[in-house]
Short mmCIF file of C-alpha atoms in Angstrom, two decimals:
data_model
loop_
_atom_site.label_atom_id
_atom_site.label_comp_id
_atom_site.label_asym_id
_atom_site.label_seq_id
_atom_site.Cartn_x
_atom_site.Cartn_y
_atom_site.Cartn_z
CA UNK W 617 -32.94 17.50 -90.96
CA UNK W 618 -30.33 16.19 -93.08
CA UNK W 619 -27.57 13.64 -92.32
CA UNK W 620 -24.00 14.28 -93.43
CA UNK W 621 -22.92 10.90 -94.34
CA UNK W 622 -19.90 11.44 -96.68
CA UNK W 623 -16.86 13.90 -96.86
CA UNK W 624 -15.45 16.42 -94.29
CA UNK W 625 -17.53 19.04 -92.49
CA UNK W 626 -16.79 22.27 -94.33
CA UNK W 627 -18.30 25.78 -94.49
CA UNK W 628 -20.26 24.80 -97.53
CA UNK W 629 -21.89 21.72 -95.73
CA UNK W 630 -22.49 23.56 -92.51
CA UNK W 631 -23.75 26.84 -94.13
CA UNK W 632 -27.47 25.84 -94.57
CA UNK W 633 -27.54 24.36 -91.04
CA UNK W 634 -28.90 26.08 -87.79
CA UNK W 635 -27.74 23.22 -85.54
CA UNK W 636 -25.13 20.50 -85.93
CA UNK W 637 -25.63 17.33 -83.90
CA UNK W 638 -22.62 15.09 -83.34
CA UNK W 639 -24.11 11.91 -81.75
CA UNK W 640 -21.47 9.54 -80.28
CA UNK W 641 -18.92 8.71 -83.08
CA UNK W 642 -17.24 5.43 -82.56
CA UNK W 643 -14.85 2.97 -83.96
CA UNK W 644 -16.69 0.00 -85.39
CA UNK W 645 -15.42 -2.39 -82.88
CA UNK W 646 -17.47 -0.63 -80.22
CA UNK W 647 -20.65 0.31 -82.16
CA UNK W 648 -22.01 -1.97 -84.95
CA UNK W 649 -24.28 0.73 -86.31
CA UNK W 650 -21.50 3.06 -87.61
CA UNK W 651 -20.59 3.10 -91.34
CA UNK W 652 -16.92 2.31 -90.87
CA UNK W 653 -15.69 5.88 -91.27
CA UNK W 654 -13.03 7.66 -89.06
CA UNK W 655 -14.73 8.74 -85.84
CA UNK W 656 -12.07 11.51 -85.40
CA UNK W 657 -12.66 14.98 -86.78
CA UNK W 658 -9.69 16.44 -88.61
CA UNK W 659 -8.04 19.70 -87.45
CA UNK W 660 -9.81 21.56 -90.34
CA UNK W 661 -13.01 20.20 -89.32
CA UNK W 662 -12.55 21.33 -85.70
CA UNK W 663 -11.69 24.80 -86.73
CA UNK W 664 -14.71 24.77 -89.20
CA UNK W 665 -17.15 23.71 -86.45
CA UNK W 666 -15.75 26.36 -84.05
CA UNK W 667 -16.20 29.22 -86.66
CA UNK W 668 -19.87 27.79 -87.38
CA UNK W 669 -20.85 28.12 -83.77
CA UNK W 670 -18.94 31.47 -83.26
CA UNK W 671 -20.98 32.92 -86.22
CA UNK W 672 -24.28 31.93 -84.63
CA UNK W 673 -24.59 28.23 -85.27
CA UNK W 674 -25.83 25.74 -82.59
CA UNK W 675 -23.90 22.49 -81.68
CA UNK W 676 -25.18 19.60 -79.84
CA UNK W 677 -22.66 16.84 -78.87
CA UNK W 678 -23.86 13.52 -77.41
CA UNK W 679 -21.18 11.61 -75.45
CA UNK W 680 -21.25 8.14 -74.00
CA UNK W 681 -20.06 6.05 -71.16
CA UNK W 682 -16.35 5.20 -70.98
CA UNK W 683 -15.86 8.10 -73.47
CA UNK W 684 -12.19 7.47 -74.11
CA UNK W 685 -12.49 4.00 -75.64
CA UNK W 686 -14.52 4.96 -78.71
CA UNK W 687 -11.64 6.41 -80.67
CA UNK W 688 -13.32 9.90 -81.25
CA UNK W 689 -11.73 13.21 -80.39
CA UNK W 690 -15.04 14.91 -79.21
CA UNK W 691 -13.07 16.50 -76.25
CA UNK W 692 -10.52 18.22 -78.63
CA UNK W 693 -13.55 19.99 -79.96
CA UNK W 694 -15.43 20.52 -76.64
CA UNK W 695 -12.42 22.02 -74.89
CA UNK W 696 -12.77 24.91 -77.24
CA UNK W 697 -15.79 25.69 -75.57
CA UNK W 698 -14.59 25.05 -71.95
CA UNK W 699 -16.34 21.68 -71.62
CA UNK W 700 -15.25 18.02 -71.44
CA UNK W 701 -16.68 14.60 -71.37
CA UNK W 702 -15.08 12.43 -68.60
CA UNK W 703 -14.14 8.84 -68.89
CA UNK W 704 -16.65 7.43 -66.34
CA UNK W 705 -19.71 5.10 -65.80
CA UNK W 706 -22.18 6.38 -63.27
CA UNK W 707 -24.07 4.24 -60.98
CA UNK W 708 -26.77 5.11 -58.44
CA UNK W 709 -28.66 2.57 -56.37
CA UNK W 710 -31.01 5.09 -54.92
CA UNK W 711 -32.03 7.08 -58.05
CA UNK W 712 -32.27 4.92 -61.09
CA UNK W 713 -34.77 3.92 -63.84
CA UNK W 714 -35.99 0.23 -63.83
CA UNK W 715 -33.71 -2.39 -62.15
CA UNK W 716 -30.37 -1.03 -63.50
CA UNK W 717 -28.36 1.28 -61.25
CA UNK W 718 -26.57 2.38 -64.20
CA UNK W 719 -29.74 3.90 -65.60
CA UNK W 720 -29.16 7.05 -63.55
CA UNK W 721 -32.20 9.45 -63.01
CA UNK W 722 -30.93 13.04 -63.30
CA UNK W 723 -31.31 15.71 -60.72
CA UNK W 724 -32.92 18.64 -62.56
CA UNK W 725 -32.84 22.26 -61.38
CA UNK W 726 -35.35 24.39 -63.39
CA UNK W 727 -34.37 27.63 -61.79
CA UNK W 728 -30.50 27.08 -62.67
CA UNK W 729 -31.43 26.63 -66.38
CA UNK W 730 -33.36 29.89 -67.10
CA UNK W 731 -31.31 31.63 -69.70
CA UNK W 732 -31.89 35.33 -70.50
CA UNK W 733 -32.11 36.19 -74.06
CA UNK W 734 -31.70 39.50 -75.86
CA UNK W 735 -35.31 40.42 -75.61
CA UNK W 736 -35.29 39.86 -71.77
CA UNK W 737 -37.10 36.41 -71.97
CA UNK W 738 -35.73 33.52 -69.89
CA UNK W 739 -36.74 30.32 -71.49
CA UNK W 740 -36.65 27.23 -69.17
CA UNK W 741 -34.60 24.60 -70.85
CA UNK W 742 -36.52 21.96 -68.58
CA UNK W 743 -39.97 23.09 -69.44
CA UNK W 744 -42.35 20.02 -69.34
CA UNK W 745 -39.30 17.97 -68.15
CA UNK W 746 -39.80 16.25 -64.71
CA UNK W 747 -37.76 13.11 -65.23
CA UNK W 748 -34.87 12.07 -67.50
CA UNK W 749 -32.72 8.95 -67.47
CA UNK W 750 -29.13 8.68 -68.52
CA UNK W 751 -28.35 5.23 -69.60
CA UNK W 752 -24.69 4.15 -68.82
CA UNK W 753 -23.56 7.77 -68.71
CA UNK W 754 -20.26 9.33 -68.25
CA UNK W 755 -19.97 12.81 -66.62
CA UNK W 756 -18.96 16.27 -67.82
CA UNK W 757 -16.17 18.77 -66.64
CA UNK W 758 -16.98 22.49 -66.97
CA UNK W 759 -14.41 25.15 -67.13
CA UNK W 760 -14.67 27.92 -64.51
CA UNK W 761 -14.52 30.91 -66.87
CA UNK W 762 -16.79 29.92 -69.76
CA UNK W 763 -20.25 30.62 -68.22
CA UNK W 764 -21.53 27.10 -68.70
CA UNK W 765 -24.61 26.13 -66.93
CA UNK W 766 -25.59 22.62 -65.77
CA UNK W 767 -28.93 21.37 -67.25
CA UNK W 768 -28.78 18.13 -65.36
CA UNK W 769 -26.62 16.29 -62.94
CA UNK W 770 -26.18 13.18 -60.92
CA UNK W 771 -27.79 13.01 -57.29
CA UNK W 772 -25.36 13.00 -54.37
CA UNK W 773 -26.19 9.29 -53.97
CA UNK W 774 -24.40 8.49 -57.16
CA UNK W 775 -20.89 6.91 -57.73
CA UNK W 776 -19.96 10.35 -59.08
CA UNK W 777 -21.99 12.57 -56.77
CA UNK W 778 -23.55 15.71 -58.10
CA UNK W 779 -21.52 15.46 -61.37
CA UNK W 780 -22.79 17.34 -64.49
CA UNK W 781 -24.78 15.15 -66.94
CA UNK W 782 -25.87 17.77 -69.49
CA UNK W 783 -24.59 21.35 -69.79
CA UNK W 784 -25.12 24.40 -72.14
CA UNK W 785 -22.74 27.35 -72.86
CA UNK W 786 -22.47 30.13 -75.51
CA UNK W 787 -19.51 30.82 -77.82
CA UNK W 788 -19.46 33.96 -79.80
CA UNK W 789 -23.05 34.31 -81.25
CA UNK W 790 -23.69 30.71 -81.06
CA UNK W 791 -24.69 28.02 -78.50
CA UNK W 792 -23.29 24.71 -77.41
CA UNK W 793 -25.11 21.73 -75.76
CA UNK W 794 -23.34 18.61 -74.47
CA UNK W 795 -24.70 15.48 -72.71
CA UNK W 796 -22.71 12.54 -71.21
CA UNK W 797 -25.15 9.95 -72.74
CA UNK W 798 -26.53 9.45 -76.35
CA UNK W 799 -29.07 6.63 -75.49
CA UNK W 800 -31.70 8.96 -73.96
CA UNK W 801 -32.32 10.38 -77.32
CA UNK W 802 -32.10 7.20 -79.33
CA UNK W 803 -34.92 5.57 -81.02
CA UNK W 804 -35.64 3.12 -78.26
CA UNK W 805 -35.55 5.61 -75.47
CA UNK W 806 -36.71 9.19 -76.59
CA UNK W 807 -40.25 8.18 -75.75
CA UNK W 808 -39.26 7.31 -72.26
CA UNK W 809 -40.07 9.58 -69.33
CA UNK W 810 -39.62 13.34 -70.65
CA UNK W 811 -36.75 12.81 -73.07
CA UNK W 812 -38.63 14.06 -76.17
CA UNK W 813 -39.45 17.34 -74.30
CA UNK W 814 -36.00 17.81 -73.23
CA UNK W 815 -34.77 17.13 -76.80
CA UNK W 816 -36.94 19.73 -78.19
CA UNK W 817 -36.14 22.34 -75.63
CA UNK W 818 -32.37 21.83 -76.16
CA UNK W 819 -32.67 21.95 -80.02
CA UNK W 820 -34.80 25.02 -80.04
CA UNK W 821 -32.45 26.70 -77.61
CA UNK W 822 -29.30 25.97 -79.70
CA UNK W 823 -31.19 27.03 -82.97
CA UNK W 824 -32.29 30.34 -81.30
CA UNK W 825 -29.69 32.61 -83.09
CA UNK W 826 -31.03 31.23 -86.38
CA UNK W 827 -34.63 32.12 -85.37
CA UNK W 828 -33.63 35.70 -84.44
CA UNK W 829 -32.22 36.19 -87.91
CA UNK W 830 -35.31 35.03 -89.72
CA UNK W 831 -37.77 37.35 -91.11
CA UNK W 832 -41.21 37.57 -89.87
#
């Protein structure tokens, strides 16, 4: 695991990686923890990331509530894979964690997330995951023709009923994961519910092409 803290993302910086994680880039006026850099990816970086995935890399993108205000261009990247983070804040007064209706408990469908691999195995992306909370989440939009699968969605009682919260897709030889919230994998929340198991499942799934190319 290594942080890319300086300079653009290039073929050299991405070359050693199996999975690239882009975790909710933001202008500093919205998030005090950022280093002051530009949250927007350049056109060259967008092209390089797409090539990285197409060649077999994994990409995990973490969005956020009210996605449009943060000044990033994650959707310019995600639209290359038929995905989009919508500008929304979900509330659910029937399925929520704690006392906050914006801490939405996701509806999980284990059967819908089984993904066949080249050797015929179908790993469950929700193995050991019974509950996951999306804290002040947006929602996702999925293209009709890209074969994306929903990992988690809102309940039909939510303000955005049955809307995707997490989805996966493939692109060339690589794999893409996108979630409409970043907090569930943050330091203060990854130990809640089954978030750690969900994170490990998604990272290993995204990294699978790298494992298949490794020697025994």
